[in-house]
Short mmCIF file of C-alpha atoms and ligand atoms in Angstrom, two decimals:
data_model
loop_
_atom_site.label_atom_id
_atom_site.label_comp_id
_atom_site.label_asym_id
_atom_site.label_seq_id
_atom_site.Cartn_x
_atom_site.Cartn_y
_atom_site.Cartn_z
CA MET A 61 48.83 -18.30 16.83
CA LYS A 62 47.18 -16.41 13.96
CA LYS A 63 44.73 -18.63 12.10
CA SER A 64 44.55 -18.04 8.37
CA ILE A 65 41.54 -19.12 6.35
CA SER A 66 41.27 -19.76 2.64
CA ARG A 67 39.22 -17.50 0.35
CA GLN A 68 36.73 -20.34 -0.08
CA GLN A 69 36.39 -20.82 3.67
CA PHE A 70 35.92 -17.06 4.07
CA LEU A 71 33.16 -16.98 1.46
CA ARG A 72 31.48 -20.02 3.02
CA GLN A 73 31.58 -18.52 6.50
CA SER A 74 30.48 -15.07 5.48
CA SER A 75 27.57 -16.42 3.44
CA THR A 76 26.48 -18.53 6.44
CA LEU A 77 26.73 -15.45 8.62
CA PHE A 78 24.81 -13.34 6.13
CA GLY A 79 22.15 -16.03 5.69
CA GLY A 80 21.93 -16.39 9.46
CA ALA A 81 21.51 -12.66 9.92
CA MET A 82 18.79 -12.57 7.27
CA LEU A 83 17.01 -15.50 8.86
CA GLY A 84 17.48 -13.96 12.29
CA SER A 85 15.26 -11.12 11.19
CA PHE A 86 12.57 -13.57 10.08
CA VAL A 87 12.55 -15.65 13.23
CA GLY A 88 12.95 -12.89 15.78
CA LEU A 89 16.53 -13.73 16.79
CA GLU A 90 19.34 -11.35 17.73
CA GLY A 91 18.92 -8.74 14.96
CA ILE A 92 15.31 -8.03 15.74
CA ALA A 93 15.82 -8.26 19.50
CA ASN A 94 18.38 -5.45 19.29
CA ALA A 95 16.13 -3.31 17.11
CA PHE A 96 13.24 -3.67 19.56
CA PRO A 97 14.62 -3.99 23.11
CA LYS A 98 13.14 -6.96 24.91
CA PRO A 99 11.46 -5.00 27.74
CA LEU A 100 9.19 -3.27 25.23
CA ILE A 101 6.66 -5.87 24.21
CA ARG A 102 5.10 -5.28 20.80
CA MET A 103 1.36 -5.00 21.31
CA MET A 104 0.84 -2.31 18.66
CA TYR A 105 0.88 -3.69 15.10
CA ASN A 106 -1.35 -6.80 15.13
CA GLU A 107 1.60 -9.08 14.39
CA ASN A 108 1.88 -12.79 15.08
CA PRO A 109 4.49 -13.15 17.86
CA TYR A 110 5.22 -16.76 16.82
CA GLY A 111 5.64 -16.50 13.08
CA PRO A 112 6.85 -17.60 10.66
CA SER A 113 6.39 -21.34 11.17
CA ARG A 114 9.41 -23.67 11.16
CA ILE A 115 8.14 -25.22 7.93
CA ALA A 116 7.89 -21.78 6.31
CA GLN A 117 11.39 -20.92 7.55
CA ARG A 118 12.82 -24.07 5.97
CA ALA A 119 11.08 -23.30 2.67
CA MET A 120 12.47 -19.76 2.75
CA GLN A 121 15.97 -20.99 3.54
CA LYS A 122 15.74 -23.21 0.48
CA ALA A 123 14.40 -20.32 -1.60
CA PHE A 124 17.41 -18.13 -0.74
CA LYS A 125 19.40 -20.31 -3.07
CA GLU A 126 17.22 -19.36 -6.03
CA SER A 127 17.21 -15.63 -5.16
CA ASN A 128 19.54 -14.92 -8.08
CA LEU A 129 16.93 -16.19 -10.53
CA TYR A 130 13.71 -14.70 -11.88
CA THR A 131 11.72 -17.66 -10.58
CA MET A 132 9.18 -15.66 -8.59
CA ARG A 133 6.61 -15.96 -11.39
CA ILE A 134 6.70 -19.75 -11.05
CA ALA A 135 6.25 -19.48 -7.28
CA GLN A 136 3.42 -16.93 -7.68
CA ILE A 137 1.53 -19.18 -10.09
CA GLU A 138 1.91 -22.03 -7.60
CA PHE A 139 0.67 -19.79 -4.77
CA ALA A 140 -2.35 -18.62 -6.81
CA GLU A 141 -3.20 -22.27 -7.54
CA LEU A 142 -2.97 -23.10 -3.84
CA ILE A 143 -5.15 -20.15 -2.81
CA ALA A 144 -7.69 -21.04 -5.52
CA ALA A 145 -7.84 -24.66 -4.29
CA LEU A 146 -8.25 -23.55 -0.66
CA ASN A 147 -11.14 -21.31 -1.68
CA ALA A 148 -12.86 -23.67 -4.14
CA THR A 149 -12.18 -21.44 -7.12
CA THR A 150 -9.73 -21.17 -10.03
CA PRO A 151 -6.44 -19.21 -10.24
CA ASP A 152 -7.95 -16.66 -12.64
CA HIS A 153 -10.11 -15.56 -9.69
CA VAL A 154 -7.00 -14.83 -7.59
CA SER A 155 -4.75 -11.77 -7.64
CA ILE A 156 -1.49 -11.87 -5.67
CA GLY A 157 -0.26 -8.67 -4.03
CA PHE A 158 2.77 -7.25 -2.26
CA GLY A 159 0.89 -7.62 1.01
CA SER A 160 -2.85 -7.05 0.97
CA ARG A 161 -1.92 -3.36 1.17
CA GLU A 162 -1.10 -3.52 -2.52
CA ILE A 163 -4.58 -4.89 -3.26
CA LEU A 164 -6.14 -2.06 -1.23
CA ASN A 165 -4.03 0.55 -2.98
CA LYS A 166 -4.74 -0.79 -6.46
CA ALA A 167 -8.48 -0.99 -5.76
CA ALA A 168 -8.33 2.67 -4.71
CA LEU A 169 -6.38 3.40 -7.89
CA MET A 170 -9.05 1.70 -10.02
CA ASN A 171 -11.73 3.68 -8.22
CA GLY A 172 -9.86 6.92 -8.86
CA ILE A 173 -9.30 6.16 -12.54
CA ASP A 174 -13.07 5.67 -12.80
CA ASN A 175 -13.57 9.05 -11.11
CA GLY A 176 -15.57 7.34 -8.41
CA GLU A 177 -16.23 8.17 -4.80
CA LEU A 178 -15.42 5.71 -2.04
CA ILE A 179 -17.69 5.06 0.93
CA SER A 180 -16.01 3.87 4.09
CA PRO A 181 -16.90 3.46 7.79
CA GLN A 182 -15.64 6.29 9.98
CA LEU A 183 -13.59 3.92 12.16
CA THR A 184 -11.69 1.36 10.13
CA PHE A 185 -8.31 0.41 8.61
CA GLU A 186 -7.39 3.60 6.80
CA ALA A 187 -5.06 2.38 4.01
CA ILE A 188 -7.60 2.37 1.19
CA ASN A 189 -9.06 5.73 2.23
CA ARG A 190 -5.62 7.33 2.38
CA TYR A 191 -4.60 6.08 -1.05
CA ALA A 192 -7.95 7.19 -2.49
CA GLN A 193 -7.69 10.65 -0.94
CA ASN A 194 -3.99 11.40 -1.04
CA THR A 195 -2.83 9.68 -4.21
CA MET A 196 -5.96 9.57 -6.36
CA LYS A 197 -7.57 12.77 -4.99
CA SER A 198 -10.85 10.86 -4.78
CA LYS A 199 -13.65 11.84 -2.45
CA VAL A 200 -14.04 9.49 0.52
CA VAL A 201 -17.43 9.59 2.24
CA ARG A 202 -17.09 8.48 5.85
CA VAL A 203 -20.13 6.97 7.49
CA PRO A 204 -20.53 7.13 11.30
CA MET A 205 -20.47 3.91 13.30
CA ASP A 206 -23.61 2.48 14.93
CA ASP A 207 -24.24 2.90 18.68
CA ASN A 208 -22.07 -0.13 19.47
CA ILE A 209 -19.09 1.11 17.37
CA GLY A 210 -20.04 -1.44 14.73
CA ILE A 211 -20.13 -0.85 10.97
CA ASP A 212 -23.58 0.47 10.07
CA LEU A 213 -24.46 -1.39 6.86
CA ASP A 214 -27.78 0.43 6.40
CA ALA A 215 -26.05 3.78 6.71
CA LEU A 216 -23.37 2.68 4.19
CA ALA A 217 -26.08 1.64 1.72
CA SER A 218 -27.99 4.89 2.26
CA ALA A 219 -24.83 6.92 1.52
CA ILE A 220 -24.63 5.55 -2.07
CA THR A 221 -25.09 8.21 -4.75
CA SER A 222 -24.62 8.20 -8.52
CA LYS A 223 -20.96 9.07 -7.90
CA THR A 224 -20.24 6.09 -5.64
CA ASN A 225 -17.98 3.54 -7.22
CA MET A 226 -16.75 1.47 -4.26
CA ILE A 227 -17.61 0.64 -0.64
CA TYR A 228 -15.01 -0.61 1.82
CA VAL A 229 -16.05 -3.06 4.55
CA CYS A 230 -13.40 -4.48 6.87
CA ASN A 231 -14.63 -7.68 8.53
CA PRO A 232 -13.60 -8.27 11.26
CA ASN A 233 -13.03 -4.56 11.50
CA ASN A 234 -9.73 -3.04 12.51
CA PRO A 235 -9.42 -1.50 15.17
CA THR A 236 -12.62 -2.74 16.82
CA GLY A 237 -12.21 -6.50 16.22
CA LEU A 238 -15.98 -6.72 15.71
CA ALA A 239 -17.43 -9.03 13.07
CA LEU A 240 -20.58 -8.10 11.20
CA ASN A 241 -23.70 -10.26 11.41
CA SER A 242 -23.10 -12.65 8.51
CA ASN A 243 -26.70 -12.75 7.25
CA GLN A 244 -26.88 -8.96 7.17
CA LEU A 245 -23.47 -8.64 5.51
CA GLU A 246 -24.38 -11.26 2.90
CA ALA A 247 -27.67 -9.51 2.08
CA PHE A 248 -25.81 -6.18 1.87
CA CYS A 249 -23.07 -7.57 -0.41
CA LYS A 250 -25.57 -9.30 -2.73
CA GLU A 251 -27.66 -6.18 -3.14
CA VAL A 252 -24.95 -3.50 -3.26
CA SER A 253 -22.41 -5.38 -5.40
CA LYS A 254 -24.87 -5.31 -8.31
CA LYS A 255 -24.39 -1.52 -8.42
CA VAL A 256 -21.02 -0.65 -6.91
CA LEU A 257 -17.81 -2.53 -6.09
CA VAL A 258 -17.83 -3.91 -2.55
CA PHE A 259 -14.35 -4.39 -1.10
CA VAL A 260 -14.44 -6.82 1.85
CA ASP A 261 -11.15 -6.80 3.74
CA GLU A 262 -10.75 -10.14 5.53
CA ALA A 263 -7.20 -9.65 6.85
CA TYR A 264 -8.16 -11.34 10.14
CA HIS A 265 -10.24 -14.11 8.54
CA GLU A 266 -8.36 -17.05 10.11
CA TYR A 267 -8.76 -15.70 13.66
CA ALA A 268 -12.49 -15.14 13.13
CA VAL A 269 -13.42 -18.51 11.59
CA GLY A 270 -15.36 -20.56 14.15
CA LYS A 271 -16.60 -17.43 15.92
CA ASP A 272 -19.79 -15.65 14.75
CA TYR A 273 -18.25 -14.64 11.43
CA LYS A 274 -18.51 -15.75 7.82
CA THR A 275 -16.32 -15.01 4.82
CA MET A 276 -18.00 -13.46 1.78
CA ALA A 277 -15.71 -15.25 -0.70
CA HIS A 278 -18.59 -17.49 -1.86
CA LEU A 279 -20.35 -14.42 -3.27
CA VAL A 280 -17.70 -13.90 -5.94
CA SER A 281 -19.45 -14.38 -9.29
CA PRO A 282 -19.52 -12.75 -12.74
CA GLU A 283 -22.56 -10.70 -11.66
CA ASN A 284 -21.26 -9.49 -8.28
CA LYS A 285 -18.72 -6.69 -8.16
CA ILE A 286 -16.90 -7.84 -5.04
CA ILE A 287 -13.27 -8.11 -3.95
CA ILE A 288 -12.22 -10.20 -0.94
CA SER A 289 -8.72 -9.50 0.35
CA ARG A 290 -6.65 -11.61 2.74
CA THR A 291 -3.05 -11.64 3.92
CA ALA A 292 -0.14 -13.86 4.96
CA SER A 293 0.87 -11.14 7.44
CA LYS A 294 -1.31 -12.16 10.35
CA VAL A 295 -1.91 -15.80 11.28
CA HIS A 296 1.00 -16.86 9.06
CA GLY A 297 3.38 -14.37 10.68
CA LEU A 298 4.90 -13.19 7.38
CA ALA A 299 4.22 -9.45 7.75
CA GLY A 300 7.75 -8.41 6.78
CA LEU A 301 7.73 -10.49 3.60
CA ARG A 302 4.66 -8.82 2.04
CA VAL A 303 2.31 -11.44 0.63
CA GLY A 304 -1.43 -10.93 0.25
CA TYR A 305 -4.14 -11.85 -2.19
CA ALA A 306 -7.57 -10.96 -3.52
CA ILE A 307 -10.41 -13.18 -4.70
CA ALA A 308 -12.77 -11.60 -7.24
CA ASN A 309 -14.45 -12.40 -10.54
CA LYS A 310 -12.25 -12.88 -13.61
CA ALA A 311 -12.88 -9.43 -15.04
CA ILE A 312 -11.99 -7.66 -11.78
CA VAL A 313 -8.88 -9.84 -11.28
CA LYS A 314 -7.76 -9.08 -14.82
CA ARG A 315 -8.14 -5.38 -14.27
CA LEU A 316 -6.53 -5.44 -10.80
CA ASN A 317 -3.60 -7.44 -12.21
CA SER A 318 -3.05 -4.88 -14.92
CA TYR A 319 -2.22 -2.32 -12.19
CA MET A 320 -0.29 -4.60 -9.82
CA ASN A 321 3.48 -4.63 -9.53
CA GLY A 322 3.30 -8.16 -10.82
CA SER A 323 6.18 -9.62 -8.92
CA LEU A 324 6.89 -10.42 -5.31
CA ASN A 325 10.09 -11.80 -3.86
CA VAL A 326 10.54 -15.53 -4.27
CA VAL A 327 11.53 -16.04 -0.61
CA GLY A 328 8.25 -14.56 0.66
CA VAL A 329 6.07 -16.46 -1.79
CA ARG A 330 7.81 -19.77 -1.06
CA GLY A 331 7.36 -19.06 2.66
CA ALA A 332 3.66 -18.35 2.12
CA ILE A 333 3.13 -21.53 0.09
CA ALA A 334 4.69 -23.58 2.89
CA SER A 335 2.80 -21.71 5.60
CA TYR A 336 -0.65 -22.10 4.01
CA GLY A 337 0.03 -25.85 4.02
CA ASP A 338 1.11 -25.84 7.66
CA LYS A 339 -2.24 -26.27 9.38
CA SER A 340 -0.75 -27.13 12.75
CA PHE A 341 1.13 -23.80 12.96
CA GLN A 342 -2.05 -21.93 12.04
CA SER A 343 -4.04 -23.77 14.76
CA PHE A 344 -1.24 -23.15 17.26
CA SER A 345 -1.19 -19.40 16.48
CA ILE A 346 -4.97 -19.15 16.77
CA GLN A 347 -5.01 -21.09 20.04
CA LYS A 348 -2.28 -18.91 21.58
CA ASN A 349 -4.08 -15.79 20.39
CA ASN A 350 -7.29 -16.96 22.04
CA GLU A 351 -5.42 -17.68 25.27
CA ALA A 352 -3.92 -14.17 25.25
CA LEU A 353 -7.35 -12.62 24.55
CA GLN A 354 -8.81 -14.59 27.43
CA ILE A 355 -6.12 -13.40 29.84
CA VAL A 356 -6.72 -9.74 28.96
CA SER A 357 -10.50 -9.93 28.85
CA ASN A 358 -10.65 -11.73 32.23
CA HIS A 359 -8.52 -8.97 33.67
CA LEU A 360 -10.58 -6.18 32.09
CA ASP A 361 -13.78 -7.87 33.32
CA SER A 362 -12.41 -8.06 36.84
CA LYS A 363 -11.60 -4.33 36.74
CA GLY A 364 -14.80 -3.24 35.01
CA VAL A 365 -13.02 -1.87 31.91
CA GLN A 366 -15.18 -1.75 28.78
CA TYR A 367 -13.95 -3.61 25.67
CA LEU A 368 -15.40 -5.02 22.46
CA PRO A 369 -15.59 -8.77 21.73
CA SER A 370 -12.61 -9.53 19.49
CA HIS A 371 -12.67 -11.70 16.37
CA ALA A 372 -9.03 -10.92 15.61
CA ASN A 373 -5.57 -10.76 17.18
CA PHE A 374 -6.25 -7.48 18.99
CA ILE A 375 -8.84 -6.01 21.31
CA PHE A 376 -10.32 -2.50 21.47
CA LEU A 377 -10.76 -1.23 25.02
CA LYS A 378 -11.89 2.00 26.62
CA THR A 379 -9.20 3.50 28.83
CA GLY A 380 -10.91 6.86 29.27
CA MET A 381 -7.44 8.41 28.86
CA ASN A 382 -6.10 10.14 25.76
CA ILE A 383 -4.38 7.37 23.80
CA LYS A 384 -1.18 9.36 23.28
CA GLU A 385 -0.79 9.74 27.03
CA PHE A 386 -1.74 6.10 27.58
CA GLN A 387 0.85 4.98 24.99
CA LYS A 388 3.61 6.90 26.75
CA LYS A 389 2.66 5.66 30.20
CA MET A 390 2.39 2.03 29.08
CA GLU A 391 5.88 2.17 27.58
CA LYS A 392 7.17 2.78 31.08
CA HIS A 393 5.60 -0.58 31.96
CA GLY A 394 7.34 -2.32 29.06
CA VAL A 395 4.42 -2.41 26.61
CA LYS A 396 3.88 -0.69 23.27
CA VAL A 397 0.16 -0.29 22.50
CA GLY A 398 -1.69 0.75 19.32
CA ARG A 399 -1.87 4.22 17.75
CA PRO A 400 -4.74 6.72 18.04
CA PHE A 401 -7.93 5.91 16.12
CA PRO A 402 -9.84 9.19 16.01
CA PRO A 403 -12.47 10.06 16.99
CA TYR A 404 -12.16 7.23 19.56
CA ILE A 405 -9.11 8.78 21.18
CA ASN A 406 -9.94 7.48 24.65
CA TRP A 407 -9.81 3.92 23.41
CA CYS A 408 -6.81 1.68 22.89
CA ARG A 409 -6.20 -1.04 20.31
CA LEU A 410 -4.13 -3.72 21.98
CA SER A 411 -2.49 -6.42 19.85
CA MET A 412 -2.02 -9.83 21.38
CA ALA A 413 1.51 -10.86 22.34
CA LYS A 414 2.31 -14.32 23.76
CA PRO A 415 -0.05 -15.33 26.61
CA GLU A 416 2.79 -15.23 29.16
CA GLU A 417 3.56 -11.62 28.11
CA MET A 418 0.03 -10.32 28.63
CA LYS A 419 0.65 -9.93 32.37
CA TYR A 420 2.81 -6.91 31.57
CA PHE A 421 -0.18 -5.19 30.01
CA ASN A 422 -2.46 -6.19 32.88
CA LYS A 423 -0.03 -4.88 35.49
CA GLY A 424 0.65 -1.75 33.45
CA ILE A 425 -2.98 -0.75 32.91
CA ASP A 426 -3.69 -1.24 36.63
CA LYS A 427 -0.93 1.23 37.48
CA VAL A 428 -1.68 3.73 34.71
CA LEU A 429 -5.42 3.88 35.32
CA ASN A 430 -5.28 3.28 39.09
CA LEU A 431 -7.50 0.22 38.82
C1 PLP B 276 -7.64 -4.71 8.03
C2 PLP B 276 -6.28 -4.75 7.43
N1 PLP B 276 -6.17 -4.89 6.11
C3 PLP B 276 -4.98 -4.93 5.50
C4 PLP B 276 -3.82 -4.84 6.23
C5 PLP B 276 -2.52 -4.82 5.49
O1 PLP B 276 -1.85 -6.00 5.69
P1 PLP B 276 -0.66 -6.46 4.74
O2 PLP B 276 -0.39 -5.40 3.75
O3 PLP B 276 0.46 -6.74 5.64
O4 PLP B 276 -1.19 -7.69 4.05
C6 PLP B 276 -3.88 -4.70 7.62
C7 PLP B 276 -2.64 -4.59 8.40
O5 PLP B 276 -2.59 -4.48 9.58
C8 PLP B 276 -5.15 -4.66 8.24
O6 PLP B 276 -5.29 -4.52 9.54
#
């Protein structure tokens, strides 16, 4: 017998379906599973395989209902207050961005408007350099790494000229996962930020805390030209919702804000507010990440493969094989690994998946490299 449904029932059901489909993409349900077939495990984009937290999901579900309203400003103010409280500062020291990528881009924009040159390590997260070069047509001076593929702070300082306006330091660095010695970085920031703007990218801050790493957020002061950027994309697992922030002195925040888009989506910001309050999900994510790192590093140790000690949710290892070839071969073993990071093209950046999934990488690398 044909079942007829009322218009109201239809609307109710279709909105549930639509909401479910939207949520499915947040929580990694059917939609996302189809887009990225299960056999290929995502070990290429430094994502959190567990996020977002249940508490964040509930907050976002609730926020859907206010998506028709321009309430994102209220949520953003609340988020800035939360970030300020977590970092022992005030909201006028916080700038909220559409992901920390927006902060990086707008810092590069500021630098370009000032006709300044940017100094950056040769091997690092390229977003700020690309925006500076491609969009602002600024000169980017790339400084070689030290002998251990670490950021060479002395060399960065020596590269400063009268044209330098900004220096980018990613700590822990992407793709190496290495953290800088905190005393040396602090001395560097104190000295250099009197002359030029120091941008410290702390996207992987939460994974590094408790290891030999220290944030530079405490150096923010009216005298120091320093920007600290962080993100909800990593430990909070909100990469697709685009929420990040910067901490800087009031004058820098004011200027940054004048270039920012100024509004994020209310669902993402509500999710971030809930997630930053969900300490147990953060600890869980960090613990699982450390377990996954341990599984891979034990395996690499047992096979004598060189890698760098990671302070993040990825590890940089030397395969000795061109990364493009390695990528292709690993896909045949069900694993997607990170992109090329020239000039280290015989190295691979491997993002952590769930601990139980890391065996696929271990088995794959054994086959591909004949270990
Ligand atoms: C070092 C670093 N900074 C910034 C970002 C940008 O993150 P998002 O724009 O998602 O906040 C990333 C992303 O992977 C990163 O690795």
